[in-house]
């Protein structure tokens, strides 16, 4: 699959072999309506190639400037200036990065605004991403309420016109709130706004330096596995069939987006069962639980729906079997991970956690001829093999699980990210910090020699990561929604044309049935 995404203009001509840094082909051009705005921005700029041009106040002057001015070549453009804040949560000096600008008839979408707003926040500035409206006249209080009700965050008098001057080059809009309207308060809020514009100018330069045409190499497979899809569907169906609230012990899967979406639909996530009211429905997460948790739920009379991934349940069954047969079970995994805690709980007297090769030396099983090993399902394939190899060396008669414990989804995603990391300058992994399999994808890429970062969404991308990067490898952990990958590609298209190619190393067709409690 190859697809080109451009912020504006046509896709033809995108050269994925040698993407050209946009900013280096002319630097940053800042457009500001007023002399004091231009002056504030100018004082914040540091790069010799950055320029500020004043366009004059209001849409008429902006239109004239766009029509008649012939700015010297530039690589990326930022419209900067003050604005009227429309919502009560904005204060003078707050920055608004436009996700779109509209003059009421035409709307221009500006991808990557969330990312730029997050970078401004990292620089210590109060920044928000939101919709900006360009109005013909000074905003009156009545207009303010109406525009806010229409979903706009701020209003100015030029941006919708000025963004057209960028043509097919990257463009962003950063406005500083001077007051809640172009009225008397503008004077008192003006200083705060001008200060913010000055400080934001440096970030605008970093944004321009990150602008370039890029190739995105998508790893396939990526994102949701069958166990995660099943777990999410179980909660959704429980909510449909039993109504909110439905309690979920621990995060249903380790992803903040998934958890927050389900919370909005009525799921209540708790750490332990004592937070669940008597008689309520509780779902056990995909990572599984120990028998002690199951009995506690039964003792409380809770209505349990088990979303444990069948591949985790398989490891639990193996732990029970080996323990029953008198084996010491070496469980290769990470301390504190919920899946590991659940598996350890199956046979606590017979199971020992082994995290590293070094841990193997300290094992002291009662009968060295009766050792078996099991694994957490989401380990790094190579590292887990090192540990099981060390165990085999020390206990040659060691029993192994009937089939691999590291699941198909973990194995496939690691192979897929390796295939893109070797050809990428940077790898982005969509996933949450507590997602074991997502963290392993970052480590896998780094071991291939490519810088890699774990991000929950596009706004976690730091501008410095993109500097000098032509090819971005992109994947998502098994618990990260596919929509996050689309969001990241869209955000990258805000920096210049993006050509997307998918590199599929294998296809997956695994599906798991649902528990009877939620079958319709
Ligand atoms: S990553 Fe593997 S073990 Fe975990 S839920 Fe997905 S399929 Fe199941």
PDB file of C-alpha atoms and ligand atoms in Angstrom, residues 225-228 286-287 309-312 339 377-378 407-410 437 478 512, ligand 1:
ATOM      1  CA  UNK A 225      -4.517  -8.247  18.574  1.00  0.00           C
ATOM      2  CA  UNK A 226      -7.357 -10.743  18.905  1.00  0.00           C
ATOM      3  CA  UNK A 227      -7.108 -10.805  22.715  1.00  0.00           C
ATOM      4  CA  UNK A 228      -7.399  -7.039  23.020  1.00  0.00           C
ATOM      5  CA  UNK A 286      -7.125  -9.296  29.410  1.00  0.00           C
ATOM      6  CA  UNK A 287      -4.013  -9.821  31.559  1.00  0.00           C
ATOM      7  CA  UNK A 309      -6.950 -13.499  26.858  1.00  0.00           C
ATOM      8  CA  UNK A 310      -7.176 -17.222  26.052  1.00  0.00           C
ATOM      9  CA  UNK A 311      -3.420 -17.203  25.406  1.00  0.00           C
ATOM     10  CA  UNK A 312      -2.816 -15.969  28.962  1.00  0.00           C
ATOM     11  CA  UNK A 339      -0.121 -10.929  33.842  1.00  0.00           C
ATOM     12  CA  UNK A 377       3.149 -13.545  26.675  1.00  0.00           C
ATOM     13  CA  UNK A 378       4.531 -10.129  25.782  1.00  0.00           C
ATOM     14  CA  UNK A 407       1.983 -14.967  21.786  1.00  0.00           C
ATOM     15  CA  UNK A 408       1.616 -14.695  18.030  1.00  0.00           C
ATOM     16  CA  UNK A 409       0.737 -10.971  18.259  1.00  0.00           C
ATOM     17  CA  UNK A 410       3.880 -10.096  20.224  1.00  0.00           C
ATOM     18  CA  UNK A 437       4.439  -5.370  24.216  1.00  0.00           C
ATOM     19  CA  UNK A 478      -1.215  -4.767  20.452  1.00  0.00           C
ATOM     20  CA  UNK A 512     -11.299 -15.690  19.964  1.00  0.00           C
TER      21      UNK A 512
HETATM   22  S1  LIG B   1      -0.838  -9.513  23.265  1.00  0.00           S
HETATM   23 FE1  LIG B   1      -1.086 -11.731  22.997  1.00  0.00          FE
HETATM   24  S2  LIG B   1      -1.546 -12.513  25.037  1.00  0.00           S
HETATM   25 FE2  LIG B   1      -1.848 -10.284  25.107  1.00  0.00          FE
HETATM   26  S3  LIG B   1      -4.022 -10.016  24.660  1.00  0.00           S
HETATM   27 FE3  LIG B   1      -2.945  -9.910  22.701  1.00  0.00          FE
HETATM   28  S4  LIG B   1      -3.015 -12.015  21.896  1.00  0.00           S
HETATM   29 FE4  LIG B   1      -3.483 -12.120  24.078  1.00  0.00          FE
END
